[in-house]
mmCIF file of N, CA, C and O in Angstrom:
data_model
loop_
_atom_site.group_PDB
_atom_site.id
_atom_site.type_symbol
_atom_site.label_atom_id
_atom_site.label_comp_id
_atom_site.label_asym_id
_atom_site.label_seq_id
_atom_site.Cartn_x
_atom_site.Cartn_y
_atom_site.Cartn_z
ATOM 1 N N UNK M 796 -10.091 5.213 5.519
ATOM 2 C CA UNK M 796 -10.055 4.609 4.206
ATOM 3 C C UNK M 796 -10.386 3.124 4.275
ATOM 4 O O UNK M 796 -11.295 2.698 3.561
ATOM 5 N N UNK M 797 -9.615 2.181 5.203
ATOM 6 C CA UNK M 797 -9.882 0.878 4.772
ATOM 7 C C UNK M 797 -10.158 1.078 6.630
ATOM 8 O O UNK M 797 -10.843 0.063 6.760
ATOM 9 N N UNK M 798 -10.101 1.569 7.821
ATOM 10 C CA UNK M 798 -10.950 1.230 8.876
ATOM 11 C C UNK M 798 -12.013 0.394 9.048
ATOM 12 O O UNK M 798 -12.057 -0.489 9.905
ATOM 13 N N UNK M 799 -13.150 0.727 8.000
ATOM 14 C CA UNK M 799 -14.167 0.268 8.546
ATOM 15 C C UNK M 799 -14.417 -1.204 7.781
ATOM 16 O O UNK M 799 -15.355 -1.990 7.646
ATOM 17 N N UNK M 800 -13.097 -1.112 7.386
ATOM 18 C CA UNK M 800 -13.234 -3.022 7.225
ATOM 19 C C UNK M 800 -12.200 -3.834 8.072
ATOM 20 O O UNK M 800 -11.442 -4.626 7.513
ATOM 21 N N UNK M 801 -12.168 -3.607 9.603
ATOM 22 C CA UNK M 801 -10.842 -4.209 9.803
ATOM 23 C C UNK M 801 -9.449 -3.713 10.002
ATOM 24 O O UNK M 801 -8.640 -3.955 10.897
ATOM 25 N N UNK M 802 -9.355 -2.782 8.693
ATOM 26 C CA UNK M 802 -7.858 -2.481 8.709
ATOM 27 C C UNK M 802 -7.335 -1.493 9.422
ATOM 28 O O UNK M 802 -7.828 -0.366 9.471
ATOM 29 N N UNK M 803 -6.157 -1.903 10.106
ATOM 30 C CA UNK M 803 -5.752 -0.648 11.257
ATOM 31 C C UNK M 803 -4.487 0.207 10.506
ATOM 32 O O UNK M 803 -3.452 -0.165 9.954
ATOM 33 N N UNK M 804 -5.061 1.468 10.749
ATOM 34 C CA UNK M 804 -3.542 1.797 10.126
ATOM 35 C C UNK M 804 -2.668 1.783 11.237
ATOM 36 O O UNK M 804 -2.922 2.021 12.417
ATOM 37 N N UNK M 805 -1.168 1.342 10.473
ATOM 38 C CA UNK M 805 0.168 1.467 11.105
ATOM 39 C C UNK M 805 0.584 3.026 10.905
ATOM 40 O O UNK M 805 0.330 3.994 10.188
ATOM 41 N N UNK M 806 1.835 2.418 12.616
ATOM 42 C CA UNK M 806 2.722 3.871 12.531
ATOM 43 C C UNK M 806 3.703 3.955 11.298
ATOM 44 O O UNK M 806 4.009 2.971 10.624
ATOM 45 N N UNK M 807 4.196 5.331 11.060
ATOM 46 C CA UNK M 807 5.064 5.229 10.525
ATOM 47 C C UNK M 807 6.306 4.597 10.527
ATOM 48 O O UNK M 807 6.875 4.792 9.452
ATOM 49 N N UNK M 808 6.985 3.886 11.340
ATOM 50 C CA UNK M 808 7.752 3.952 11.889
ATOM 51 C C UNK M 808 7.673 2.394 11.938
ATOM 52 O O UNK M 808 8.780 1.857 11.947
ATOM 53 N N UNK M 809 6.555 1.523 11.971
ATOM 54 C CA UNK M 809 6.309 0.250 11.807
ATOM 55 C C UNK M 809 6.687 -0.705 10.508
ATOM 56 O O UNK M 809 6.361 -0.261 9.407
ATOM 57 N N UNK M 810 7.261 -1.806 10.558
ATOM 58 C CA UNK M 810 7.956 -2.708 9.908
ATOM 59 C C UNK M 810 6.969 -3.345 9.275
ATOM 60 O O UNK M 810 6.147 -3.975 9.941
ATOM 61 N N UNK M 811 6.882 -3.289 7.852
ATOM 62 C CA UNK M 811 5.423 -3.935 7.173
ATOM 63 C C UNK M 811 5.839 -5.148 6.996
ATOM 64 O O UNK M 811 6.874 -5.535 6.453
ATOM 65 N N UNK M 812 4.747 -5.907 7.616
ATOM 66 C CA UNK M 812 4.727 -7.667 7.292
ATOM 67 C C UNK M 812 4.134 -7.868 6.249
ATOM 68 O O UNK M 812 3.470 -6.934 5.801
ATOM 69 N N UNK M 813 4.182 -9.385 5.379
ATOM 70 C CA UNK M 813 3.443 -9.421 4.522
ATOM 71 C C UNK M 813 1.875 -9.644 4.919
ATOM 72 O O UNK M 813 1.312 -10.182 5.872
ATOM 73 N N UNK M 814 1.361 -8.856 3.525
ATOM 74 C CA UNK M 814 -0.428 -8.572 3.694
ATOM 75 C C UNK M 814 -0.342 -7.873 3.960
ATOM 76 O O UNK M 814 -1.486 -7.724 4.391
ATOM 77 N N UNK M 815 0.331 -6.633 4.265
ATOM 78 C CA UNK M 815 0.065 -5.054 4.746
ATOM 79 C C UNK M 815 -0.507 -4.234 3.403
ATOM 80 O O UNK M 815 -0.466 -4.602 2.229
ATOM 81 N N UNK M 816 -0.789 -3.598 3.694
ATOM 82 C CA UNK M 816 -1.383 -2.843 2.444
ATOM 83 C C UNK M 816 -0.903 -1.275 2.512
ATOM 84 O O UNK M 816 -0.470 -0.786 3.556
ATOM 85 N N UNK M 817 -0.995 -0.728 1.602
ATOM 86 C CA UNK M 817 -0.322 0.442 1.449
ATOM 87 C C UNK M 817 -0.891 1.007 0.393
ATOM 88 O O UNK M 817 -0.565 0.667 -0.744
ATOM 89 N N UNK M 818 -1.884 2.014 0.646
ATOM 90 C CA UNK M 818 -2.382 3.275 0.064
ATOM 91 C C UNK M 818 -1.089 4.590 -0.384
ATOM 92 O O UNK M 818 -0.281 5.160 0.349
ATOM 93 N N UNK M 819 -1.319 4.717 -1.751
ATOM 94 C CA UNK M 819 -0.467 5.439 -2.404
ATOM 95 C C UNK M 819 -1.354 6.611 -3.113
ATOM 96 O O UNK M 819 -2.478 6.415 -3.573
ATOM 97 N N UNK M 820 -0.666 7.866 -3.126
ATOM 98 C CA UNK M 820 -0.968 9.282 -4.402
ATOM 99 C C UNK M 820 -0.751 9.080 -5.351
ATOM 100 O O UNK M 820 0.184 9.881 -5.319
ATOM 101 N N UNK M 821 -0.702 8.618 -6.591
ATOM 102 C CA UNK M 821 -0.235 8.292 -7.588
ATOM 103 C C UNK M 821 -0.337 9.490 -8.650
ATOM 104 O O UNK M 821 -1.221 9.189 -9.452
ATOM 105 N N UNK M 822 0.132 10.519 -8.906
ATOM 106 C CA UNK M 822 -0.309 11.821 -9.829
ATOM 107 C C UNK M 822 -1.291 12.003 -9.130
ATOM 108 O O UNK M 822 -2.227 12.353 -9.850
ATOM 109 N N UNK M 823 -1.540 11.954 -8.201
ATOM 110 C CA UNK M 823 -3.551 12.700 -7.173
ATOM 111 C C UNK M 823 -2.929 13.091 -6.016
ATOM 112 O O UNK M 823 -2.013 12.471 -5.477
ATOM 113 N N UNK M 824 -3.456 14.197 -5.599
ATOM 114 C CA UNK M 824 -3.861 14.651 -4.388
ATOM 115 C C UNK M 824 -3.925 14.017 -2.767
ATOM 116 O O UNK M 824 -3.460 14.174 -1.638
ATOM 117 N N UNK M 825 -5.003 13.066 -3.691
ATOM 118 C CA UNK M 825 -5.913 12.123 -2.758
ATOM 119 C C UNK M 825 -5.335 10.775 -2.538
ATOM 120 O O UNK M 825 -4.431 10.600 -3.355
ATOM 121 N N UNK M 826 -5.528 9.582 -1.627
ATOM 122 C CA UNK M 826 -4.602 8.240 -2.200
ATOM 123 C C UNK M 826 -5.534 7.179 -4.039
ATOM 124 O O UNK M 826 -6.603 6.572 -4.109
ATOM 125 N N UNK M 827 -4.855 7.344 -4.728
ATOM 126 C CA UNK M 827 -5.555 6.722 -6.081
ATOM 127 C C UNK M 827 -5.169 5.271 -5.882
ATOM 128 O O UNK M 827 -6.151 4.644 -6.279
ATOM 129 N N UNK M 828 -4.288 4.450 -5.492
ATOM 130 C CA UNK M 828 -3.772 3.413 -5.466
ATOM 131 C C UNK M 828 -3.258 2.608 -3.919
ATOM 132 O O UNK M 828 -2.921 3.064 -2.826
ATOM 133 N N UNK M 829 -3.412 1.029 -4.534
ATOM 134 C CA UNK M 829 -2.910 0.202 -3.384
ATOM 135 C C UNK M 829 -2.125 -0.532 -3.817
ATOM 136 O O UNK M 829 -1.838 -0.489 -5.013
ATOM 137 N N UNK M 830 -1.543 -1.434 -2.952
ATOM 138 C CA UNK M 830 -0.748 -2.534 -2.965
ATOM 139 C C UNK M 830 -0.202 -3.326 -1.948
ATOM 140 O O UNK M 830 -0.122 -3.066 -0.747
ATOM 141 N N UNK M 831 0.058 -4.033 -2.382
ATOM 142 C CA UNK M 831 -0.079 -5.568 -0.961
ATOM 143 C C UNK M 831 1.095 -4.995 -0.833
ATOM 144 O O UNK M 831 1.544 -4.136 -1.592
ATOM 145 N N UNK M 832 1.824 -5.608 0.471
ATOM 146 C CA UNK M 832 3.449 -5.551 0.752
ATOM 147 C C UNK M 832 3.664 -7.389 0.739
ATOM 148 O O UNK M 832 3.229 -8.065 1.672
ATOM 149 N N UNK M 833 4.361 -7.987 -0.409
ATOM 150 C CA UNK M 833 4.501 -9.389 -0.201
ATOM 151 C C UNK M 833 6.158 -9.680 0.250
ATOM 152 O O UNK M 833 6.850 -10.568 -0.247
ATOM 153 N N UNK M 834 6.505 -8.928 1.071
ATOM 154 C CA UNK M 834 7.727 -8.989 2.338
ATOM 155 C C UNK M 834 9.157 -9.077 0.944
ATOM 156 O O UNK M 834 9.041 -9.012 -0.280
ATOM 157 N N UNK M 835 9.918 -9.179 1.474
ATOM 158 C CA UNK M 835 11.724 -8.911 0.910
ATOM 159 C C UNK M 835 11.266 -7.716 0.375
ATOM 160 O O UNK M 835 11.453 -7.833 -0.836
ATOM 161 N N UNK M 836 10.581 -6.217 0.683
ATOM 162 C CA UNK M 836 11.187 -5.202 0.216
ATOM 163 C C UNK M 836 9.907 -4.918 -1.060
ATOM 164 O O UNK M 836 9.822 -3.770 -1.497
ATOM 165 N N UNK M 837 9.291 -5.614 -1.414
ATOM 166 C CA UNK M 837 8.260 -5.740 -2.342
ATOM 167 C C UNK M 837 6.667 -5.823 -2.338
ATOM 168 O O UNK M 837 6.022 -6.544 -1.577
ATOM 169 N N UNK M 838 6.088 -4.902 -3.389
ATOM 170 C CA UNK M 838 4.810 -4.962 -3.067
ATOM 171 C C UNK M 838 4.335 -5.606 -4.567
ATOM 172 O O UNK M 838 4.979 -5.671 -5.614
ATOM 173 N N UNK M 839 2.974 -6.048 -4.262
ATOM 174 C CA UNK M 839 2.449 -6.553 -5.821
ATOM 175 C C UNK M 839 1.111 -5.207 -6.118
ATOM 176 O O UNK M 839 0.605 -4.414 -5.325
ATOM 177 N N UNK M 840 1.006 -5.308 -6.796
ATOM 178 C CA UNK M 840 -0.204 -4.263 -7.440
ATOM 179 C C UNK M 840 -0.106 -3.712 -9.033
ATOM 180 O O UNK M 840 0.872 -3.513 -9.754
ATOM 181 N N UNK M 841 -1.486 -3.561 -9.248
ATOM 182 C CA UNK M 841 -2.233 -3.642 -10.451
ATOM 183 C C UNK M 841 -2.101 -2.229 -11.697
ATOM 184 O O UNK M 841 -3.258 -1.809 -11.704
ATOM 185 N N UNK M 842 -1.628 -1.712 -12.282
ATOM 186 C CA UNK M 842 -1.833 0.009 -12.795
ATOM 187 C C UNK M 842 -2.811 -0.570 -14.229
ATOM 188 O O UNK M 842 -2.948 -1.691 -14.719
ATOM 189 N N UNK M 843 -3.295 0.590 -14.538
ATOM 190 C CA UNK M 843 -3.827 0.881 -15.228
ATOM 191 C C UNK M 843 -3.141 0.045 -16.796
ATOM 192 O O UNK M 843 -1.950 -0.267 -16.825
ATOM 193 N N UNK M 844 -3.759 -0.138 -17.596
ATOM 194 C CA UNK M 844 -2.794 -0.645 -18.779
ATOM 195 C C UNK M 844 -1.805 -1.221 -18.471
ATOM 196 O O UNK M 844 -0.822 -0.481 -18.442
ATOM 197 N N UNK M 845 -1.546 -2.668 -18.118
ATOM 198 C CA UNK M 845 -0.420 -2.750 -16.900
ATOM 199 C C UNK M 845 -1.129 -3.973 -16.574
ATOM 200 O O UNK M 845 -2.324 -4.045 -16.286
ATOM 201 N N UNK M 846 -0.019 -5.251 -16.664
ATOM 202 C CA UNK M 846 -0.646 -6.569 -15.882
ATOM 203 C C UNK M 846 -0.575 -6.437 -14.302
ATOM 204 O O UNK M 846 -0.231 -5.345 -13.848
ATOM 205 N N UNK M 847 -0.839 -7.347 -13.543
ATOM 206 C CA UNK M 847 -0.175 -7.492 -12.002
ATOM 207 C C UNK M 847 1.191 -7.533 -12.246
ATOM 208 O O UNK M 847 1.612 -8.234 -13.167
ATOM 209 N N UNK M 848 2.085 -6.758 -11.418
ATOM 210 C CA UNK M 848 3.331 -7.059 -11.529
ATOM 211 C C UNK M 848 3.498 -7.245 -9.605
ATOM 212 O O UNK M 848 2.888 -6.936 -8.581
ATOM 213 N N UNK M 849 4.630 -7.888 -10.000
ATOM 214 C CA UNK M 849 5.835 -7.417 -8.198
ATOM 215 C C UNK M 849 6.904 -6.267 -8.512
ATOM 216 O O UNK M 849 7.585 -6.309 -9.537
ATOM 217 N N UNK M 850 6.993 -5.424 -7.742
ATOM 218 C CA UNK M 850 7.940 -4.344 -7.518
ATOM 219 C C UNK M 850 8.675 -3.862 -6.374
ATOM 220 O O UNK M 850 8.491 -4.128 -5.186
ATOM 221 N N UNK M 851 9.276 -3.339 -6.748
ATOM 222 C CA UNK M 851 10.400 -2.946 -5.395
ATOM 223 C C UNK M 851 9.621 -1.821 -4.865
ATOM 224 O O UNK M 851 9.351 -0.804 -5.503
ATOM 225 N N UNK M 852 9.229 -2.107 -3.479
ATOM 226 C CA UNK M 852 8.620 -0.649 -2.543
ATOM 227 C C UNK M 852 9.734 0.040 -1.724
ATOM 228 O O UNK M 852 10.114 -0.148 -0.568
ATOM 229 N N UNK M 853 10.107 0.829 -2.609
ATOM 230 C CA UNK M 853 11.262 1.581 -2.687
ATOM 231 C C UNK M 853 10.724 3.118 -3.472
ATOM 232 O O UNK M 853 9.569 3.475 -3.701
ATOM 233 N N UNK M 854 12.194 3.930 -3.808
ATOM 234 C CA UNK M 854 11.716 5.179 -4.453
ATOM 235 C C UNK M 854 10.620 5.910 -4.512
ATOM 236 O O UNK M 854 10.157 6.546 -3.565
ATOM 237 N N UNK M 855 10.047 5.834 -5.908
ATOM 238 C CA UNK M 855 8.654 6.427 -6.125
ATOM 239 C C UNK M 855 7.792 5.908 -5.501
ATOM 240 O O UNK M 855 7.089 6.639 -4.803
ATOM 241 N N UNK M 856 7.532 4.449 -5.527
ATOM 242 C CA UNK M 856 6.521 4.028 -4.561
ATOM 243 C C UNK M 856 6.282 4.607 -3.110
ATOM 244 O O UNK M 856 5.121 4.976 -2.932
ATOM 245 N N UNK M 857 7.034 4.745 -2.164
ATOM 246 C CA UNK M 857 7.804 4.840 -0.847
ATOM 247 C C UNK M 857 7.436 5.961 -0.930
ATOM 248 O O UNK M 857 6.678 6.341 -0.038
ATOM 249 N N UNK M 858 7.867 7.074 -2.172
ATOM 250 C CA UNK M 858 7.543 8.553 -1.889
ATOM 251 C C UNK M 858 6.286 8.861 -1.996
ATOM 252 O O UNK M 858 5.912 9.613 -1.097
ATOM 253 N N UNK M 859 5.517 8.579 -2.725
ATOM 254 C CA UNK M 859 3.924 8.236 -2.698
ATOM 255 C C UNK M 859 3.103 7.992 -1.616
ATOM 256 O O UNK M 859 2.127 8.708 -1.387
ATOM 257 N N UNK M 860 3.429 6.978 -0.879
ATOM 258 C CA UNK M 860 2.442 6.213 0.021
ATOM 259 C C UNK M 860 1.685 7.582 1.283
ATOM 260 O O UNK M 860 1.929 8.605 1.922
ATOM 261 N N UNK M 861 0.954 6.855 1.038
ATOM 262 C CA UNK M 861 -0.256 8.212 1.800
ATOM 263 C C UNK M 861 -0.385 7.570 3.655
ATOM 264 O O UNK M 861 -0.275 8.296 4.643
ATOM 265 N N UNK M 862 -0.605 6.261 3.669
ATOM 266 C CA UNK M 862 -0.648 5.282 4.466
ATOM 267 C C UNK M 862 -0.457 4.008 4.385
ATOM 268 O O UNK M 862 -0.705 3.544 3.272
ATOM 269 N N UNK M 863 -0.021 3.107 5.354
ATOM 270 C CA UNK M 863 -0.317 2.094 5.602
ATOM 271 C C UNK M 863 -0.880 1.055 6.450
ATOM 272 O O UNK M 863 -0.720 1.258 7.654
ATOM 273 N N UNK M 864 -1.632 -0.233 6.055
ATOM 274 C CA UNK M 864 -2.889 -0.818 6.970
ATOM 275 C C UNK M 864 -2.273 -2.172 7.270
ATOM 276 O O UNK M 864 -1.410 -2.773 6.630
ATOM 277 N N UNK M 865 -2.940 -2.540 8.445
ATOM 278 C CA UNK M 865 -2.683 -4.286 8.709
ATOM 279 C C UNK M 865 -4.036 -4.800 9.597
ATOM 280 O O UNK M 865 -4.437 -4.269 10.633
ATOM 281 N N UNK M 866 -4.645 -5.999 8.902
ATOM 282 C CA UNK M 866 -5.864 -6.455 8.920
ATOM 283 C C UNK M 866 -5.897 -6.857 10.576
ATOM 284 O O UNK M 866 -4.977 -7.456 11.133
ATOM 285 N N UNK M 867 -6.862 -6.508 11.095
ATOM 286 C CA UNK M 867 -6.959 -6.622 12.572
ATOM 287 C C UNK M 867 -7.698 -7.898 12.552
ATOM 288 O O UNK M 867 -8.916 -7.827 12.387
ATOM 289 N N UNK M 868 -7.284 -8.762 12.660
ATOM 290 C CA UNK M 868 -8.260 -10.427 12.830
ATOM 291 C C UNK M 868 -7.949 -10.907 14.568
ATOM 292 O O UNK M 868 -8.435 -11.944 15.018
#
């Protein structure tokens, strides 16, 4: 998904720093959505009809997530 720019996916099991990114299912199958991880527990990202918000990456989010990436520089 985001490999061939850089991004490595993490284990599961790995502690997301901020700038991690995190591919989510959102009602799909497939991953429909992202979002930054901006650290204390929180990610920022965009929905549909819907300003930028910050949210807790927790619950639904958390149950969603398909993967997560961290930029290989």
């Amino acid at each position: 998904f985001f490999e061939h720019l850089d991004f490595k996916p993490l284990k599961d099991n790995a502690t997301l720093q901020k700038g991690d990114v995190v591919s989510m299912r959102l009602m799909h199958h497939k991953p429909s959505h992202v979002a930054v991880f901006v650290g204390n527990g929180e990610i920022a990202h965009h929905s549909n009809n819907r300003l930028s918000c910050r949210e807790a990456y927790s619950g639904y989010y958390l149950s969603c997530t398909e993967k997560r990436y961290r930029y290989a520089y």
